[in-house]
Amino acid sequence: MKKLNIAIVCDPISHLTSGSMVSTIRFAEHLKEHGHKIVFIAAKDADKKSISHFKLFKIYRFRSLALPGSKGQYLLSLPNKKKIKEILLKEKIDVLHAIDPTPASIICINAANSLGIPTIAHSHTQPENICLQLPKIIQGKKLKDIVYKYMVWIYRKVDRVLCPSEFAKRMLEKYDKTLKIIVVSNGVNLSKFKKINPNPFIKKYNLSKKDKRILYVGRLHVEKSVHTLIEAMPFILKKSKNTHLDIVGVGHLREELENLAEKLNVKNNVTFYGRLTEKELLMAYNTADIFILPSIAELEGMVVLEAMATGKPIIISDSKSSASSDFVKGNGFLFKLQNPRDLAKKVLRLLKNEALYKKMAAKSYEYAKAYDINKSVDKLEKIYYSTKKIN
């Protein structure tokens, strides 16, 4: 079959501020290895040109607005439909793939539809990603319903909707069972995320080999509930003094979380690394003893897959709005959502029982193999070819 020209709509693509953007780049890199041509349509920073490159991908950039509270990290572009049509024709695009339900995605989907180009939407967004950033007085089921109905309104315009998990699919089908939804896991690159010697990372950050280390990776935003991890530390340290919490990621709550660690007198046992390179992130996983995801909302949780691929037991919140709890199958524990005492209890159980720890670590490693990203890329490629109107 002929190689495809694919346009991907993903706004702040070069910032890699969320899992959806990281996943998008990883899929694009693999599709390029398969011989397909990828171009991006994205937001324009003040210092970016209208056409630029990122990781050797050509990007068409359009004027943008920064989302309030994102400190300029999350931009929403506002492209011109006429210009989008010109780009799609110039690049001889075979399929348009929209990431996230943004204004740019709507405009690009409409432009592609008018040209008879197949359209695919990737559902990486949950209402909680938006609602929990807003004042509590307007949070609630009504707002959640509005967000889902908005997403469904967009997804009715496309030929296929992709979801990263069965959980994400079920959530959308509550609002429209007629959507053509296919589940494609974000997957994990098992050739990159694996067991390695983390000594360079340990030396660089002067880490104590005597410490037991628990790790969180992700955005420092409300829906991630990172404060629960920090609030669990006093309970953990009472029975395991040499325990350290490593927090990898960026977000507008960093200062607030640092202040919380200081207030609880655990700041010497908590390290905020900010953003790490992929190489350093791999070493951080390998340095850790336990991986924890306390999130309120997750549509899959790529970081959980990465931790599992490096052979780490996992502890995940039992949130009804998170798909990540589905990963816990004898390789870790669930803890009560936003309950630091219960989280501490589960951490201590693993730290104090070496046989149980080894058993769960081994299960994580084996379970991760089912999520090889190459399987996801092959499935995505088949979806592109099978979507209507592609010759």
Tab-separated table of C-alpha atoms in Angstrom:
chain	number	residue	atom	x	y	z
A	1	MET	CA	0.000	0.000	0.000
A	2	LYS	CA	1.117	3.537	-0.672
A	3	LYS	CA	2.765	5.534	2.080
A	4	LEU	CA	0.526	8.238	3.515
A	5	ASN	CA	0.821	11.977	3.978
A	6	ILE	CA	-0.613	12.646	7.441
A	7	ALA	CA	-1.483	16.014	8.993
A	8	ILE	CA	-1.594	16.005	12.797
A	9	VAL	CA	-3.284	18.868	14.648
A	10	CYS	CA	-1.696	19.305	18.073
A	11	ASP	CA	-1.375	22.792	19.471
A	12	PRO	CA	1.646	23.299	21.778
A	13	ILE	CA	3.476	20.371	20.212
A	14	SER	CA	7.041	21.480	20.955
A	15	HIS	CA	6.291	22.162	24.646
A	16	LEU	CA	5.334	18.533	25.389
A	17	THR	CA	3.332	19.713	28.390
A	18	SER	CA	0.973	16.737	28.558
A	19	GLY	CA	0.789	13.017	27.951
A	20	SER	CA	-1.268	13.523	24.790
A	21	MET	CA	1.518	15.572	23.223
A	22	VAL	CA	4.226	13.104	24.246
A	23	SER	CA	2.122	10.247	22.847
A	24	THR	CA	1.544	12.154	19.608
A	25	ILE	CA	5.249	12.711	19.024
A	26	ARG	CA	6.045	9.066	19.782
A	27	PHE	CA	3.414	7.845	17.316
A	28	ALA	CA	4.654	10.337	14.707
A	29	GLU	CA	8.240	9.108	15.070
A	30	HIS	CA	7.180	5.502	14.562
A	31	LEU	CA	4.945	6.350	11.598
A	32	LYS	CA	7.860	8.189	10.025
A	33	GLU	CA	10.005	5.066	10.485
A	34	HIS	CA	7.268	3.189	8.582
A	35	GLY	CA	7.801	5.568	5.654
A	36	HIS	CA	4.855	7.935	6.123
A	37	LYS	CA	5.175	11.718	5.856
A	38	ILE	CA	4.000	13.690	8.902
A	39	VAL	CA	3.289	17.419	9.073
A	40	PHE	CA	1.953	19.223	12.128
A	41	ILE	CA	-0.517	22.067	12.491
A	42	ALA	CA	0.123	23.813	15.790
A	43	ALA	CA	0.152	26.951	17.881
A	44	LYS	CA	2.650	29.724	17.322
A	45	ASP	CA	4.822	31.105	20.122
A	46	ALA	CA	5.940	34.703	20.008
A	47	ASP	CA	9.427	33.487	19.052
A	48	LYS	CA	8.323	30.935	16.460
A	49	LYS	CA	8.066	31.368	12.701
A	50	SER	CA	4.930	30.493	10.734
A	51	ILE	CA	6.717	27.388	9.483
A	52	SER	CA	9.235	25.669	11.750
A	53	HIS	CA	10.564	22.212	12.572
A	54	PHE	CA	10.547	20.047	15.700
A	55	LYS	CA	12.287	16.667	15.821
A	56	LEU	CA	12.603	16.978	12.011
A	57	PHE	CA	8.827	17.329	11.560
A	58	LYS	CA	7.538	20.274	9.573
A	59	ILE	CA	5.109	22.435	11.562
A	60	TYR	CA	2.674	25.005	10.223
A	61	ARG	CA	2.056	27.444	13.076
A	62	PHE	CA	-0.805	29.863	13.651
A	63	ARG	CA	-1.476	32.743	16.012
A	64	SER	CA	-2.456	31.556	19.451
A	65	LEU	CA	-3.780	32.400	22.898
A	66	ALA	CA	-2.384	31.018	26.159
A	67	LEU	CA	-4.838	29.217	28.400
A	68	PRO	CA	-5.322	31.097	31.699
A	69	GLY	CA	-3.266	29.594	34.514
A	70	SER	CA	-0.952	27.644	32.202
A	71	LYS	CA	1.883	30.188	32.449
A	72	GLY	CA	2.140	30.244	28.664
A	73	GLN	CA	2.774	26.497	28.431
A	74	TYR	CA	-0.554	25.581	26.842
A	75	LEU	CA	-1.442	27.507	23.699
A	76	LEU	CA	-4.600	27.352	21.612
A	77	SER	CA	-4.122	28.243	17.956
A	78	LEU	CA	-6.726	29.943	15.791
A	79	PRO	CA	-5.963	28.967	12.183
A	80	ASN	CA	-7.727	30.279	9.117
A	81	LYS	CA	-9.836	27.622	7.361
A	82	LYS	CA	-8.827	28.860	3.916
A	83	LYS	CA	-5.136	28.631	4.834
A	84	ILE	CA	-5.629	25.136	6.274
A	85	LYS	CA	-7.205	23.988	3.014
A	86	GLU	CA	-4.231	25.374	1.110
A	87	ILE	CA	-1.831	23.451	3.378
A	88	LEU	CA	-3.768	20.199	3.067
A	89	LEU	CA	-3.727	20.477	-0.725
A	90	LYS	CA	-0.089	21.590	-0.915
A	91	GLU	CA	1.087	18.694	1.272
A	92	LYS	CA	-1.244	16.243	-0.541
A	93	ILE	CA	-2.652	15.084	2.782
A	94	ASP	CA	-4.304	11.655	2.798
A	95	VAL	CA	-5.649	11.768	6.356
A	96	LEU	CA	-6.057	14.421	9.049
A	97	HIS	CA	-5.549	13.357	12.677
A	98	ALA	CA	-6.770	15.844	15.312
A	99	ILE	CA	-5.422	15.613	18.869
A	100	ASP	CA	-7.607	17.107	21.617
A	101	PRO	CA	-10.932	18.964	21.084
A	102	THR	CA	-9.459	22.416	20.447
A	103	PRO	CA	-10.637	25.251	18.159
A	104	ALA	CA	-7.814	24.341	15.782
A	105	SER	CA	-9.070	20.762	15.570
A	106	ILE	CA	-12.588	21.937	14.708
A	107	ILE	CA	-11.326	24.264	11.975
A	108	CYS	CA	-8.978	21.651	10.507
A	109	ILE	CA	-11.608	18.899	10.599
A	110	ASN	CA	-14.085	21.141	8.763
A	111	ALA	CA	-11.432	22.061	6.190
A	112	ALA	CA	-10.498	18.411	5.595
A	113	ASN	CA	-14.133	17.340	5.348
A	114	SER	CA	-14.793	20.012	2.720
A	115	LEU	CA	-11.948	18.544	0.652
A	116	GLY	CA	-13.067	14.933	1.105
A	117	ILE	CA	-9.996	14.084	3.214
A	118	PRO	CA	-10.553	11.385	5.880
A	119	THR	CA	-10.605	12.717	9.431
A	120	ILE	CA	-9.710	11.065	12.729
A	121	ALA	CA	-10.041	12.543	16.227
A	122	HIS	CA	-8.050	11.323	19.212
A	123	SER	CA	-9.862	11.625	22.528
A	124	HIS	CA	-7.166	12.410	25.096
A	125	THR	CA	-9.273	14.855	27.115
A	126	GLN	CA	-11.414	14.396	30.223
A	127	PRO	CA	-13.776	17.019	31.641
A	128	GLU	CA	-11.730	16.889	34.856
A	129	ASN	CA	-8.730	18.268	32.957
A	130	ILE	CA	-10.763	21.432	32.462
A	131	CYS	CA	-13.306	21.517	35.296
A	132	LEU	CA	-10.888	21.024	38.185
A	133	GLN	CA	-8.914	24.093	37.112
A	134	LEU	CA	-12.007	26.270	37.571
A	135	PRO	CA	-13.565	27.727	40.768
A	136	LYS	CA	-15.267	25.025	42.853
A	137	ILE	CA	-18.575	26.874	42.751
A	138	ILE	CA	-19.029	26.012	39.049
A	139	GLN	CA	-17.623	22.470	39.186
A	140	GLY	CA	-20.061	19.587	39.106
A	141	LYS	CA	-21.958	17.126	36.921
A	142	LYS	CA	-23.595	19.842	34.795
A	143	LEU	CA	-20.239	21.237	33.744
A	144	LYS	CA	-18.890	17.739	33.134
A	145	ASP	CA	-21.904	16.990	30.915
A	146	ILE	CA	-21.342	20.211	28.968
A	147	VAL	CA	-17.704	19.308	28.280
A	148	TYR	CA	-18.580	15.780	27.148
A	149	LYS	CA	-21.375	17.070	24.902
A	150	TYR	CA	-18.942	19.557	23.373
A	151	MET	CA	-16.445	16.759	22.704
A	152	VAL	CA	-19.131	14.527	21.181
A	153	TRP	CA	-20.275	17.420	18.968
A	154	ILE	CA	-16.755	17.530	17.514
A	155	TYR	CA	-16.355	13.766	17.244
A	156	ARG	CA	-19.556	13.469	15.201
A	157	LYS	CA	-17.735	15.404	12.466
A	158	VAL	CA	-15.016	12.779	11.949
A	159	ASP	CA	-14.772	9.350	10.358
A	160	ARG	CA	-13.147	7.631	13.341
A	161	VAL	CA	-12.606	8.422	17.035
A	162	LEU	CA	-9.607	6.925	18.827
A	163	CYS	CA	-9.509	6.363	22.587
A	164	PRO	CA	-6.462	5.220	24.583
A	165	SER	CA	-8.452	2.808	26.779
A	166	GLU	CA	-11.743	0.943	27.121
A	167	PHE	CA	-12.511	3.264	30.029
A	168	ALA	CA	-12.215	6.319	27.754
A	169	LYS	CA	-14.457	4.630	25.186
A	170	ARG	CA	-17.142	3.860	27.782
A	171	MET	CA	-17.185	7.459	28.973
A	172	LEU	CA	-17.823	8.773	25.458
A	173	GLU	CA	-20.436	6.135	24.645
A	174	LYS	CA	-22.519	7.328	27.584
A	175	TYR	CA	-23.157	10.455	25.514
A	176	ASP	CA	-23.319	8.945	22.031
A	177	LYS	CA	-23.274	5.244	21.231
A	178	THR	CA	-23.188	5.897	17.483
A	179	LEU	CA	-19.618	7.213	17.447
A	180	LYS	CA	-17.175	5.014	15.556
A	181	ILE	CA	-14.718	4.501	18.413
A	182	ILE	CA	-11.597	2.347	18.286
A	183	VAL	CA	-9.300	1.770	21.280
A	184	VAL	CA	-5.592	2.298	20.617
A	185	SER	CA	-3.346	2.244	23.666
A	186	ASN	CA	-0.625	4.885	23.868
A	187	GLY	CA	1.685	1.939	24.428
A	188	VAL	CA	5.237	1.961	25.725
A	189	ASN	CA	8.483	1.707	23.786
A	190	LEU	CA	10.018	-1.403	25.324
A	191	SER	CA	13.310	-0.805	23.535
A	192	LYS	CA	13.691	2.497	25.420
A	193	PHE	CA	11.869	1.962	28.703
A	194	LYS	CA	13.659	-0.985	30.285
A	195	LYS	CA	15.835	-1.974	33.198
A	196	ILE	CA	19.168	-0.127	33.164
A	197	ASN	CA	21.899	0.905	35.586
A	198	PRO	CA	20.842	4.300	37.036
A	199	ASN	CA	24.224	5.165	38.597
A	200	PRO	CA	24.814	8.263	36.402
A	201	PHE	CA	21.509	9.707	37.673
A	202	ILE	CA	22.328	8.771	41.270
A	203	LYS	CA	25.725	10.475	41.017
A	204	LYS	CA	24.426	13.599	39.276
A	205	TYR	CA	21.771	14.261	41.904
A	206	ASN	CA	23.846	12.883	44.803
A	207	LEU	CA	21.180	10.386	45.822
A	208	SER	CA	21.626	8.151	48.844
A	209	LYS	CA	21.656	4.454	48.003
A	210	LYS	CA	20.342	3.766	51.498
A	211	ASP	CA	17.023	5.489	50.750
A	212	LYS	CA	13.867	3.790	49.549
A	213	ARG	CA	12.539	5.932	46.714
A	214	ILE	CA	8.956	6.435	45.609
A	215	LEU	CA	8.348	8.177	42.305
A	216	TYR	CA	5.672	10.318	40.685
A	217	VAL	CA	5.870	11.437	37.047
A	218	GLY	CA	3.350	13.839	35.520
A	219	ARG	CA	1.972	17.347	35.442
A	220	LEU	CA	1.704	19.334	38.656
A	221	HIS	CA	-1.980	20.132	38.154
A	222	VAL	CA	-5.054	19.765	40.316
A	223	GLU	CA	-6.392	16.580	38.718
A	224	LYS	CA	-3.092	14.785	39.429
A	225	SER	CA	-3.619	15.120	43.212
A	226	VAL	CA	0.123	15.275	43.920
A	227	HIS	CA	-0.634	16.871	47.294
A	228	THR	CA	-1.926	13.466	48.456
A	229	LEU	CA	1.551	12.012	47.926
A	230	ILE	CA	3.215	14.742	49.953
A	231	GLU	CA	0.595	14.466	52.710
A	232	ALA	CA	1.338	10.724	52.923
A	233	MET	CA	5.037	11.313	53.607
A	234	PRO	CA	4.761	12.077	57.381
A	235	PHE	CA	2.917	8.764	57.893
A	236	ILE	CA	5.479	6.872	55.787
A	237	LEU	CA	8.481	8.443	57.521
A	238	LYS	CA	7.210	7.442	60.968
A	239	LYS	CA	7.888	3.800	60.081
A	240	SER	CA	10.409	4.103	57.256
A	241	LYS	CA	12.766	7.022	57.933
A	242	ASN	CA	14.943	6.491	54.882
A	243	THR	CA	12.166	7.020	52.356
A	244	HIS	CA	12.346	9.726	49.694
A	245	LEU	CA	9.699	11.048	47.307
A	246	ASP	CA	10.865	12.039	43.810
A	247	ILE	CA	8.497	14.257	41.814
A	248	VAL	CA	9.178	14.612	38.087
A	249	GLY	CA	7.128	17.086	36.054
A	250	VAL	CA	6.131	20.701	35.645
A	251	GLY	CA	2.988	22.683	36.327
A	252	HIS	CA	1.533	25.766	37.953
A	253	LEU	CA	1.135	24.048	41.341
A	254	ARG	CA	4.852	23.476	41.926
A	255	GLU	CA	5.326	26.361	44.358
A	256	GLU	CA	2.192	25.402	46.285
A	257	LEU	CA	3.383	21.786	46.553
A	258	GLU	CA	6.858	22.850	47.656
A	259	ASN	CA	5.270	24.983	50.374
A	260	LEU	CA	3.152	22.010	51.467
A	261	ALA	CA	6.278	19.841	51.833
A	262	GLU	CA	7.867	22.532	53.968
A	263	LYS	CA	4.729	22.982	56.096
A	264	LEU	CA	4.600	19.231	56.798
A	265	ASN	CA	8.338	19.161	57.651
A	266	VAL	CA	9.113	16.663	54.880
A	267	LYS	CA	10.888	18.940	52.416
A	268	ASN	CA	14.230	17.167	53.036
A	269	ASN	CA	12.557	13.940	51.910
A	270	VAL	CA	10.933	15.362	48.762
A	271	THR	CA	12.745	16.372	45.565
A	272	PHE	CA	11.153	18.293	42.685
A	273	TYR	CA	13.099	17.580	39.482
A	274	GLY	CA	11.003	19.554	37.023
A	275	ARG	CA	11.258	18.306	33.456
A	276	LEU	CA	13.829	15.583	32.744
A	277	THR	CA	15.258	14.405	29.442
A	278	GLU	CA	13.980	11.028	28.276
A	279	LYS	CA	17.328	9.470	29.214
A	280	GLU	CA	17.189	10.913	32.732
A	281	LEU	CA	13.534	9.941	33.081
A	282	LEU	CA	14.445	6.337	32.314
A	283	MET	CA	17.111	6.452	35.026
A	284	ALA	CA	14.633	8.015	37.470
A	285	TYR	CA	12.295	5.057	36.923
A	286	ASN	CA	15.171	2.665	37.502
A	287	THR	CA	16.251	4.489	40.651
A	288	ALA	CA	12.759	4.224	42.139
A	289	ASP	CA	11.494	1.375	44.277
A	290	ILE	CA	7.779	2.115	43.836
A	291	PHE	CA	5.820	4.153	41.314
A	292	ILE	CA	2.714	6.023	42.498
A	293	LEU	CA	-0.028	7.741	40.508
A	294	PRO	CA	-2.529	9.522	42.797
A	295	SER	CA	-4.551	11.091	39.951
A	296	ILE	CA	-8.235	11.909	40.105
A	297	ALA	CA	-8.508	11.594	36.304
A	298	GLU	CA	-6.574	9.514	33.751
A	299	LEU	CA	-7.648	8.128	30.372
A	300	GLU	CA	-4.797	5.617	30.397
A	301	GLY	CA	-1.595	6.696	32.135
A	302	MET	CA	1.506	6.318	29.955
A	303	VAL	CA	3.754	6.885	32.951
A	304	VAL	CA	2.291	3.784	34.595
A	305	LEU	CA	3.231	1.726	31.534
A	306	GLU	CA	6.739	3.200	31.590
A	307	ALA	CA	7.163	2.359	35.280
A	308	MET	CA	5.896	-1.187	34.699
A	309	ALA	CA	8.316	-1.652	31.791
A	310	THR	CA	11.184	-0.882	34.182
A	311	GLY	CA	9.880	-3.486	36.624
A	312	LYS	CA	8.346	-1.328	39.322
A	313	PRO	CA	5.387	-2.192	41.549
A	314	ILE	CA	2.656	0.417	41.172
A	315	ILE	CA	0.271	2.080	43.598
A	316	ILE	CA	-2.699	3.794	41.941
A	317	SER	CA	-5.677	5.737	43.292
A	318	ASP	CA	-9.034	3.975	43.046
A	319	SER	CA	-10.646	6.966	41.314
A	320	LYS	CA	-13.751	6.164	39.269
A	321	SER	CA	-12.514	8.738	36.745
A	322	SER	CA	-9.219	6.967	36.104
A	323	ALA	CA	-8.367	4.135	33.728
A	324	SER	CA	-4.999	3.609	35.426
A	325	SER	CA	-6.548	1.529	38.191
A	326	ASP	CA	-7.113	-1.174	35.536
A	327	PHE	CA	-3.337	-1.735	35.437
A	328	VAL	CA	-3.322	-3.076	38.998
A	329	LYS	CA	-3.500	-6.855	38.629
A	330	GLY	CA	-1.288	-8.415	41.248
A	331	ASN	CA	1.534	-5.959	40.476
A	332	GLY	CA	0.666	-3.347	43.084
A	333	PHE	CA	-2.121	-1.789	45.131
A	334	LEU	CA	-5.048	0.544	44.807
A	335	PHE	CA	-5.472	3.158	47.537
A	336	LYS	CA	-8.466	5.239	48.524
A	337	LEU	CA	-8.628	8.405	46.434
A	338	GLN	CA	-7.060	11.443	48.137
A	339	ASN	CA	-6.491	9.446	51.318
A	340	PRO	CA	-2.852	9.937	52.396
A	341	ARG	CA	-3.136	7.527	55.347
A	342	ASP	CA	-4.293	4.682	53.109
A	343	LEU	CA	-1.610	5.519	50.549
A	344	ALA	CA	1.064	5.422	53.270
A	345	LYS	CA	-0.262	2.072	54.472
A	346	LYS	CA	0.108	0.569	50.967
A	347	VAL	CA	3.611	2.022	50.513
A	348	LEU	CA	4.793	0.616	53.855
A	349	ARG	CA	3.313	-2.782	53.084
A	350	LEU	CA	5.484	-2.997	49.964
A	351	LEU	CA	8.592	-1.583	51.609
A	352	LYS	CA	8.371	-3.962	54.553
A	353	ASN	CA	7.669	-7.176	52.608
A	354	GLU	CA	10.557	-8.045	50.303
A	355	ALA	CA	8.973	-11.221	48.931
A	356	LEU	CA	5.752	-9.408	48.035
A	357	TYR	CA	7.755	-6.550	46.517
A	358	LYS	CA	9.726	-8.869	44.225
A	359	LYS	CA	6.572	-10.727	43.171
A	360	MET	CA	4.762	-7.510	42.228
A	361	ALA	CA	7.803	-6.039	40.461
A	362	ALA	CA	8.090	-9.148	38.278
A	363	LYS	CA	4.398	-9.032	37.410
A	364	SER	CA	4.642	-5.374	36.380
A	365	TYR	CA	7.520	-6.157	34.039
A	366	GLU	CA	5.679	-9.057	32.393
A	367	TYR	CA	2.393	-7.161	32.130
A	368	ALA	CA	4.037	-4.214	30.341
A	369	LYS	CA	4.953	-6.443	27.396
A	370	ALA	CA	1.308	-6.508	26.282
A	371	TYR	CA	1.498	-2.756	25.658
A	372	ASP	CA	4.378	-2.649	23.185
A	373	ILE	CA	3.982	0.622	21.260
A	374	ASN	CA	4.721	-1.162	17.983
A	375	LYS	CA	1.405	-2.994	18.315
A	376	SER	CA	-0.380	0.352	18.776
A	377	VAL	CA	1.375	1.910	15.776
A	378	ASP	CA	0.459	-1.055	13.563
A	379	LYS	CA	-3.166	-0.732	14.664
A	380	LEU	CA	-3.153	3.025	14.017
A	381	GLU	CA	-1.703	2.468	10.557
A	382	LYS	CA	-4.487	-0.007	9.725
A	383	ILE	CA	-7.089	2.499	10.907
A	384	TYR	CA	-5.665	5.145	8.592
A	385	TYR	CA	-5.888	2.793	5.617
A	386	SER	CA	-9.351	1.474	6.458
A	387	THR	CA	-10.963	4.866	7.101
A	388	LYS	CA	-13.422	5.730	4.351
A	389	LYS	CA	-12.341	7.751	1.335
A	390	ILE	CA	-8.701	6.555	1.453
A	391	ASN	CA	-7.754	4.870	-1.817
